[in-house]
mmCIF file of C-alpha atoms in Angstrom:
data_model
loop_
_atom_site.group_PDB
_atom_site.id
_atom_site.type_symbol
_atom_site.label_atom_id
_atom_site.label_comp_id
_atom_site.label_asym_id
_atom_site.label_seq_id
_atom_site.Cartn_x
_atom_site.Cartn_y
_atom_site.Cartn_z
ATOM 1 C CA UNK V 4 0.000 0.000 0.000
ATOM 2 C CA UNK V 5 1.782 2.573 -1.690
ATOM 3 C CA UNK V 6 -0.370 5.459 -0.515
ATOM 4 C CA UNK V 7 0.054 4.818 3.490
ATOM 5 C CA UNK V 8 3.381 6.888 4.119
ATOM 6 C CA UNK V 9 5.147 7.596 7.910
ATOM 7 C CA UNK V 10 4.392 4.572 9.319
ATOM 8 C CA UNK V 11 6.997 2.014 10.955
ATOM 9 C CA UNK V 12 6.973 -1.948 11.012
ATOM 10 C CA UNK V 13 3.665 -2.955 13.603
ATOM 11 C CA UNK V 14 1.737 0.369 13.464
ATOM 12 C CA UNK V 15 -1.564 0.421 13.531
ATOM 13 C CA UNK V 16 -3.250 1.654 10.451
ATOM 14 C CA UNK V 17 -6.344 3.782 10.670
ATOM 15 C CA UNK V 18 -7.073 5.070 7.185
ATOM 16 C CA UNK V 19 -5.586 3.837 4.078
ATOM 17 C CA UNK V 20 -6.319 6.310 1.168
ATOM 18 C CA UNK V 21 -7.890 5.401 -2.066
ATOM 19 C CA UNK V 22 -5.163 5.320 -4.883
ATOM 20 C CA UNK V 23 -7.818 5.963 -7.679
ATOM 21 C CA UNK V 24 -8.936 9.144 -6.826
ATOM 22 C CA UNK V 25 -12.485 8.698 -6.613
ATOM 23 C CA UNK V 26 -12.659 9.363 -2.657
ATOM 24 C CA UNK V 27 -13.376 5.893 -1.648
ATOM 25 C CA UNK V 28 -10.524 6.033 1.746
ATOM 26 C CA UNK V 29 -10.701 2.813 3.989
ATOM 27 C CA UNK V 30 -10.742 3.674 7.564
ATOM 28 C CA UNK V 31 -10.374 1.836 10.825
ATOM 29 C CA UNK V 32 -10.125 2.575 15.033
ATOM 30 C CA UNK V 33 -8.895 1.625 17.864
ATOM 31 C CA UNK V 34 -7.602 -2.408 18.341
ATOM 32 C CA UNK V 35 -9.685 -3.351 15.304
ATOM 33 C CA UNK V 36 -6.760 -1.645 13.211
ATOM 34 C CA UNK V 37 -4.624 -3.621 10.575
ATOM 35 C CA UNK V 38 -0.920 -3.894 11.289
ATOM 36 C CA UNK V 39 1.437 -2.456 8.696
ATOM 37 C CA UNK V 40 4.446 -4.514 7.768
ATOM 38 C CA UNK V 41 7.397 -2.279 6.006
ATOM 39 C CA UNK V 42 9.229 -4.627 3.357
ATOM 40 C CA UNK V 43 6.953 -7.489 3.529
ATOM 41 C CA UNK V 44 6.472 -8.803 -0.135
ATOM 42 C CA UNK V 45 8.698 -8.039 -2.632
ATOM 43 C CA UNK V 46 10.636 -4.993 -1.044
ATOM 44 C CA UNK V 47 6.912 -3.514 -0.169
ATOM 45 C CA UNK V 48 4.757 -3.030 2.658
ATOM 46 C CA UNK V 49 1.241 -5.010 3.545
ATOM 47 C CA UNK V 50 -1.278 -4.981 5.972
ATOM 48 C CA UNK V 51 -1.680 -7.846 8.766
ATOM 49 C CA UNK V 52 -4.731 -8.798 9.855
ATOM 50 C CA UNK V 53 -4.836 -10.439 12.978
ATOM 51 C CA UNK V 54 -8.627 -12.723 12.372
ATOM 52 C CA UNK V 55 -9.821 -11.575 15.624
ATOM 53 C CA UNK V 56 -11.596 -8.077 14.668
ATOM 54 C CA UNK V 57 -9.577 -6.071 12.043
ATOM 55 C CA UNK V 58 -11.426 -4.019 9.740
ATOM 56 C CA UNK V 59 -11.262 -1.736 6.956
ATOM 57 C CA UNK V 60 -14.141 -0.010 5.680
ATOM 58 C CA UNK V 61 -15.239 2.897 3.637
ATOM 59 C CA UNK V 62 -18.020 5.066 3.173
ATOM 60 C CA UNK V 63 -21.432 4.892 1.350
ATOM 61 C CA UNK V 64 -21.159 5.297 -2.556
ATOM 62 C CA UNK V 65 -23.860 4.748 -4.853
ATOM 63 C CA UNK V 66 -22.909 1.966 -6.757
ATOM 64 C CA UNK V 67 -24.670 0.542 -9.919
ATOM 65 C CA UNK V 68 -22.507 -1.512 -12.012
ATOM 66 C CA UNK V 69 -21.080 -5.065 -11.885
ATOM 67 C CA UNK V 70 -18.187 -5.532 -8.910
ATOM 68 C CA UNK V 71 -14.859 -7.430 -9.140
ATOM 69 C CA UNK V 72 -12.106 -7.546 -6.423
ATOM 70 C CA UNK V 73 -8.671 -8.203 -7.317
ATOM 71 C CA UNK V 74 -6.438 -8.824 -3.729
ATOM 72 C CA UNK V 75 -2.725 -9.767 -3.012
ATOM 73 C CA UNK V 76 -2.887 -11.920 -0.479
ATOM 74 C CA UNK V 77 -0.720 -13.881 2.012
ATOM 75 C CA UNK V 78 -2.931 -16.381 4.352
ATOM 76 C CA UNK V 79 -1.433 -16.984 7.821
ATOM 77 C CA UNK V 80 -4.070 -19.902 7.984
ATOM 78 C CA UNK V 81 -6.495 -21.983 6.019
ATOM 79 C CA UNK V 82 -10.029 -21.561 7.742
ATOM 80 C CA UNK V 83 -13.609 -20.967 6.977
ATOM 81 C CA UNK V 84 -14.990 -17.456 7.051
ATOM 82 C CA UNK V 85 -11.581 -15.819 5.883
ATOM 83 C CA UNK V 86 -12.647 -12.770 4.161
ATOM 84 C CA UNK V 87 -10.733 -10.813 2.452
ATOM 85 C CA UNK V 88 -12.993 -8.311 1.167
ATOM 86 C CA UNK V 89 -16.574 -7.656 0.819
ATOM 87 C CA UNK V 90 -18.867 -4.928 -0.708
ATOM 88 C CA UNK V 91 -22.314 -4.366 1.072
ATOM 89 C CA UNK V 92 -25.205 -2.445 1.566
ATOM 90 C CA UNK V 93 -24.441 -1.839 5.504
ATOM 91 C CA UNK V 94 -22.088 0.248 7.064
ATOM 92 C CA UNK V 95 -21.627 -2.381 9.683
ATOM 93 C CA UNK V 96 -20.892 -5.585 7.652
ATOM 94 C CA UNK V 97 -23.912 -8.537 8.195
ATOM 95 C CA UNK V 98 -24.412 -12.173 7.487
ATOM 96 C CA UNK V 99 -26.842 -11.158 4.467
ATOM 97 C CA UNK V 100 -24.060 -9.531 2.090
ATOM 98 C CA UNK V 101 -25.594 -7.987 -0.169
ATOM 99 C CA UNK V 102 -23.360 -7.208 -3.532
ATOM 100 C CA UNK V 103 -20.391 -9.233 -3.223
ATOM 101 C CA UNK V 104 -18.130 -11.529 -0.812
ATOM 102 C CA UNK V 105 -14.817 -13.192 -1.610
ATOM 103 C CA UNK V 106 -13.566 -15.814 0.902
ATOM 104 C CA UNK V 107 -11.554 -18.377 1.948
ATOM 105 C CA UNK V 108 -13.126 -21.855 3.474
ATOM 106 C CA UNK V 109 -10.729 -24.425 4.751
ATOM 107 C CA UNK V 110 -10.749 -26.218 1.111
ATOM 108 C CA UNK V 111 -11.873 -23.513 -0.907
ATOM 109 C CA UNK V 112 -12.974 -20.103 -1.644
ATOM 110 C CA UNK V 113 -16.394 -18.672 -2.002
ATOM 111 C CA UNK V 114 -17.552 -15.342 -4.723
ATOM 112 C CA UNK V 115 -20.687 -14.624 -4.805
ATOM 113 C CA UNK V 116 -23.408 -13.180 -2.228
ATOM 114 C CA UNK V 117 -26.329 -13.891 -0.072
ATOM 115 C CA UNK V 118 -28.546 -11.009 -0.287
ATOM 116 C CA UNK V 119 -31.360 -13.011 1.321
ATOM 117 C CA UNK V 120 -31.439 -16.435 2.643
ATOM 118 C CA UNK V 121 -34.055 -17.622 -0.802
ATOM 119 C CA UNK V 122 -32.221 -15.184 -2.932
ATOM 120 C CA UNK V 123 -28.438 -16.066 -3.120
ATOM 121 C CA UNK V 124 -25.940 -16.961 -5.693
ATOM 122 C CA UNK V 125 -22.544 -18.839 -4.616
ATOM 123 C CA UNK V 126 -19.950 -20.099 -6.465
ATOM 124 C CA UNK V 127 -17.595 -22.355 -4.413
ATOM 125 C CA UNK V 128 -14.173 -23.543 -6.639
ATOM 126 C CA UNK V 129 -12.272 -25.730 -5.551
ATOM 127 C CA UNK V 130 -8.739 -24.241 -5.541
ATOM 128 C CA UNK V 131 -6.766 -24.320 -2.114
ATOM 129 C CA UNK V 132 -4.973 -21.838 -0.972
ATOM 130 C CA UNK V 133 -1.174 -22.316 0.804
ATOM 131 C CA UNK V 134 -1.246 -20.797 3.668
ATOM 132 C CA UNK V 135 1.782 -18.062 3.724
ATOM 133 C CA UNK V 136 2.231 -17.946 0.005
ATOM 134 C CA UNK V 137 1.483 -14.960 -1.676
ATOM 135 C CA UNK V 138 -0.735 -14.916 -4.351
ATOM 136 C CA UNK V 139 -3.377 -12.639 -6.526
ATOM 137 C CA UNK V 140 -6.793 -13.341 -6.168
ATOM 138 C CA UNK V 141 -9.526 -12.338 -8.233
ATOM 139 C CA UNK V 142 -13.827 -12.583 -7.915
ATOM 140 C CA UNK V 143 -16.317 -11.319 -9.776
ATOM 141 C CA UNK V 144 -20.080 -11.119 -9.587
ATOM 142 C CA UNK V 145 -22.083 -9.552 -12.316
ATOM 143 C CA UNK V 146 -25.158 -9.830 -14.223
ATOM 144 C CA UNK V 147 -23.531 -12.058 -16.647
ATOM 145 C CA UNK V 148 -21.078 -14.439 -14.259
ATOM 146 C CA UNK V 149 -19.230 -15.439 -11.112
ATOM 147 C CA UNK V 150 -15.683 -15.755 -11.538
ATOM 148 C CA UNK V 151 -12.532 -16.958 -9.508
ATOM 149 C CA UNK V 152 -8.810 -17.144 -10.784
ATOM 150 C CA UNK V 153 -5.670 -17.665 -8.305
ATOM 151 C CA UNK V 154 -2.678 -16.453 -10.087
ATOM 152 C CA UNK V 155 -4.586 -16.319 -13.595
ATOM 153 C CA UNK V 156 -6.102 -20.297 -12.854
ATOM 154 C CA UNK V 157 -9.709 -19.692 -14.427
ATOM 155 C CA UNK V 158 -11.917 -21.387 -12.372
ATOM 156 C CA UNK V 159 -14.616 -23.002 -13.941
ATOM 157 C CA UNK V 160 -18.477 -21.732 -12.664
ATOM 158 C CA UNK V 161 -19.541 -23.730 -9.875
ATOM 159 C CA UNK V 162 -23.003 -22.961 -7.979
ATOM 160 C CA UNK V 163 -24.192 -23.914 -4.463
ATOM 161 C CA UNK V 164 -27.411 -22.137 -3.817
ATOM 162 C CA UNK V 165 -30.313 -21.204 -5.807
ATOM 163 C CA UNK V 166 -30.991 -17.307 -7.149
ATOM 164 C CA UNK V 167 -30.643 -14.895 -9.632
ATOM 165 C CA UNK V 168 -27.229 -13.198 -10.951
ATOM 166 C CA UNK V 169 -27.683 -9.173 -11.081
ATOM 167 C CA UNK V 170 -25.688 -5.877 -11.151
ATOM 168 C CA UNK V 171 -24.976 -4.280 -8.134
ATOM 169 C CA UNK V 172 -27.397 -1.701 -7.688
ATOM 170 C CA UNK V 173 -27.812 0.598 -4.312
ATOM 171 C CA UNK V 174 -25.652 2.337 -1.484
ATOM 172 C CA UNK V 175 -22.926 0.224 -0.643
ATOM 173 C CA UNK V 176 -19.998 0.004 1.348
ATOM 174 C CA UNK V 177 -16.659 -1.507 0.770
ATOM 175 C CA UNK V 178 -15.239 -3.974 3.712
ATOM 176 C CA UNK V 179 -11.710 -4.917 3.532
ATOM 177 C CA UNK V 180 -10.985 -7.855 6.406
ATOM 178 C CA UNK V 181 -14.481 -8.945 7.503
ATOM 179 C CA UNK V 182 -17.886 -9.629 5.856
ATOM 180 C CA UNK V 183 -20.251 -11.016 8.874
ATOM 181 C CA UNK V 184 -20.546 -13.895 7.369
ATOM 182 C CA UNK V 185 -19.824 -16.158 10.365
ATOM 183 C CA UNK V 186 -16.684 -15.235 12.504
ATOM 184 C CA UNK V 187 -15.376 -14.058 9.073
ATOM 185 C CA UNK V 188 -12.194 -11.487 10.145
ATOM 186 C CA UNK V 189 -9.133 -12.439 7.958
ATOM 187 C CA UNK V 190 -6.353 -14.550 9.085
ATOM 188 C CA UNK V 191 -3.702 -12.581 6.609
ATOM 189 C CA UNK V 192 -1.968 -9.843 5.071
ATOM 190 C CA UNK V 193 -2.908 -7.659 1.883
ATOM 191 C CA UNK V 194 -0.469 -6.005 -0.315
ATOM 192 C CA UNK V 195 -2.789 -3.980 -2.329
ATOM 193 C CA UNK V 196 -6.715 -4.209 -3.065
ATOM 194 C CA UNK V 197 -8.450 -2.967 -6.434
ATOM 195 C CA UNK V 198 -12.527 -2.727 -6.735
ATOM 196 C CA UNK V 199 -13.624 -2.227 -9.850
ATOM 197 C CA UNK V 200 -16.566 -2.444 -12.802
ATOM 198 C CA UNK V 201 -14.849 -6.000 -14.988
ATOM 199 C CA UNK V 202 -13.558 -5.925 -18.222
ATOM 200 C CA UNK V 203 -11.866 -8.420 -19.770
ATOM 201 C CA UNK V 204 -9.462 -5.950 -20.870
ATOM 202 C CA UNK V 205 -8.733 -4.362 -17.679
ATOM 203 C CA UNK V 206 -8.322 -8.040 -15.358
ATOM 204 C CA UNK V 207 -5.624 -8.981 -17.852
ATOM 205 C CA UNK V 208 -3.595 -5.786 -17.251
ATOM 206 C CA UNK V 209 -4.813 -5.808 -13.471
ATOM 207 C CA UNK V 210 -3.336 -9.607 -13.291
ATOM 208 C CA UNK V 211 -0.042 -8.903 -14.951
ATOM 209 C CA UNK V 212 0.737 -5.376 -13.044
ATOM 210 C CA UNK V 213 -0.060 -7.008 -9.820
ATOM 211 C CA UNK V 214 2.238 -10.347 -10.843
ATOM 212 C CA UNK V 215 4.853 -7.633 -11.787
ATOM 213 C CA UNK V 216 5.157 -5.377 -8.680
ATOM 214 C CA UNK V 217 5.056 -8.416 -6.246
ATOM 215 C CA UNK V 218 7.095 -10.851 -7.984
ATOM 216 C CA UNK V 219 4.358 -13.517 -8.199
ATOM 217 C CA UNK V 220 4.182 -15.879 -11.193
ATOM 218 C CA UNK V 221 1.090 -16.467 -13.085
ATOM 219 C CA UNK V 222 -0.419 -19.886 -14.154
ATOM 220 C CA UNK V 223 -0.107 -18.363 -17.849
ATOM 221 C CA UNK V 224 2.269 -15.654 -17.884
ATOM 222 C CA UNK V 225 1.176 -12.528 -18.440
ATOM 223 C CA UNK V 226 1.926 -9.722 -20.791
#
């Protein structure tokens, strides 16, 4: 996190500014503050999140547009209800989620969301994550698909509950670290976190700057 300046190895971080410009700033308090970790990945800093109750979150946005989360990630453990970001339509993250979830199960990782308990749409794949290897994540839910890829694997579409795939339309809130979605804090570190309306275009360059900067190898290569 390029954009978090003056802080030393272990301080807590209580606001991490939005690099695109468009105002969305994460913020945090007291003990539920990430750690930041100078030289971590790479010869750059990340964030530590302990998996007790660190949080980042920003404010309300109107958002109406399909979501995707890219994430550089390093998993201190392998555990259900390891989120590593969400985006909701709650200021205080809930079990419903309501646009968009991406997390880690002890196995696996769910994308998807669960806006209401009959009207839900999960994809579970079935890549594993090593714990304490860095990697670049990627989910997407849209109108048109749920997607998954660790280090540019495609995983292929895999549904566990019933409902309908839709844009993201409302208020909503980004979560970085927690969802509510069981005891869902993150057992990890993050190197760098984009949100953003997919393209095709746009997850290719994404996937090969992020591979770049962090020195992380991608099942295909990358441009």
């Amino acid at each position: 996190p390029e954009t978090l300046t003056g802080f030393s190895d272990d301080d807590p971080v209580g606001s991490w500014t939005d690099s695109s410009g468009n105002g969305y700033t994460l913020t945090s308090s007291g003990t539920a503050r990430p750690l930041y970790k100078d030289n971590y990945v790479n010869g750059l800093a990340a964030l530590d999140f302990d998996g007790s109750n660190d949080i980042l979150s920003s404010g309300s946005f109107s958002l109406s547009a399909d979501v995707g989360i890219f994430a550089v990630v390093n998993l201190d453990v392998q555990k259900s209800y390891n989120t590593v970001g969400s985006i909701d339509n709650n200021s205080s993250p809930a079990y419903q989620t309501e646009f968009m979830n991406l997390m880690g199960y002890t196995d696996r990782f769910l994308v998807g969301n669960n806006a209401s308990s009959s009207n839900r749409y999960y994809q579970f794949s079935n890549q594993k994550i090593s714990a304490a290897a860095w990697c670049i994540l990627y989910g997407e839910y849209s109108a048109t698909r749920i997607a998954f890829r660790v280090d540019g694997q495609q995983e292929s579409e895999r549904i566990s509950a019933a409902g309908t795939k839709a844009t993201a339309t409302g208020t909503a809130y980004i979560h970085i670290g927690y969802s509510g979605l069981g005891g869902s804090y993150l057992n990890g570190k993050i190197a760098e976190i984009v949100v953003f309306t997919p393209s095709a275009r746009e997850e290719i360059w994404i996937e090969g700057y992020a591979a770049d900067k962090y020195g992380i190898t991608l099942a295909q290569g990358h441009l």
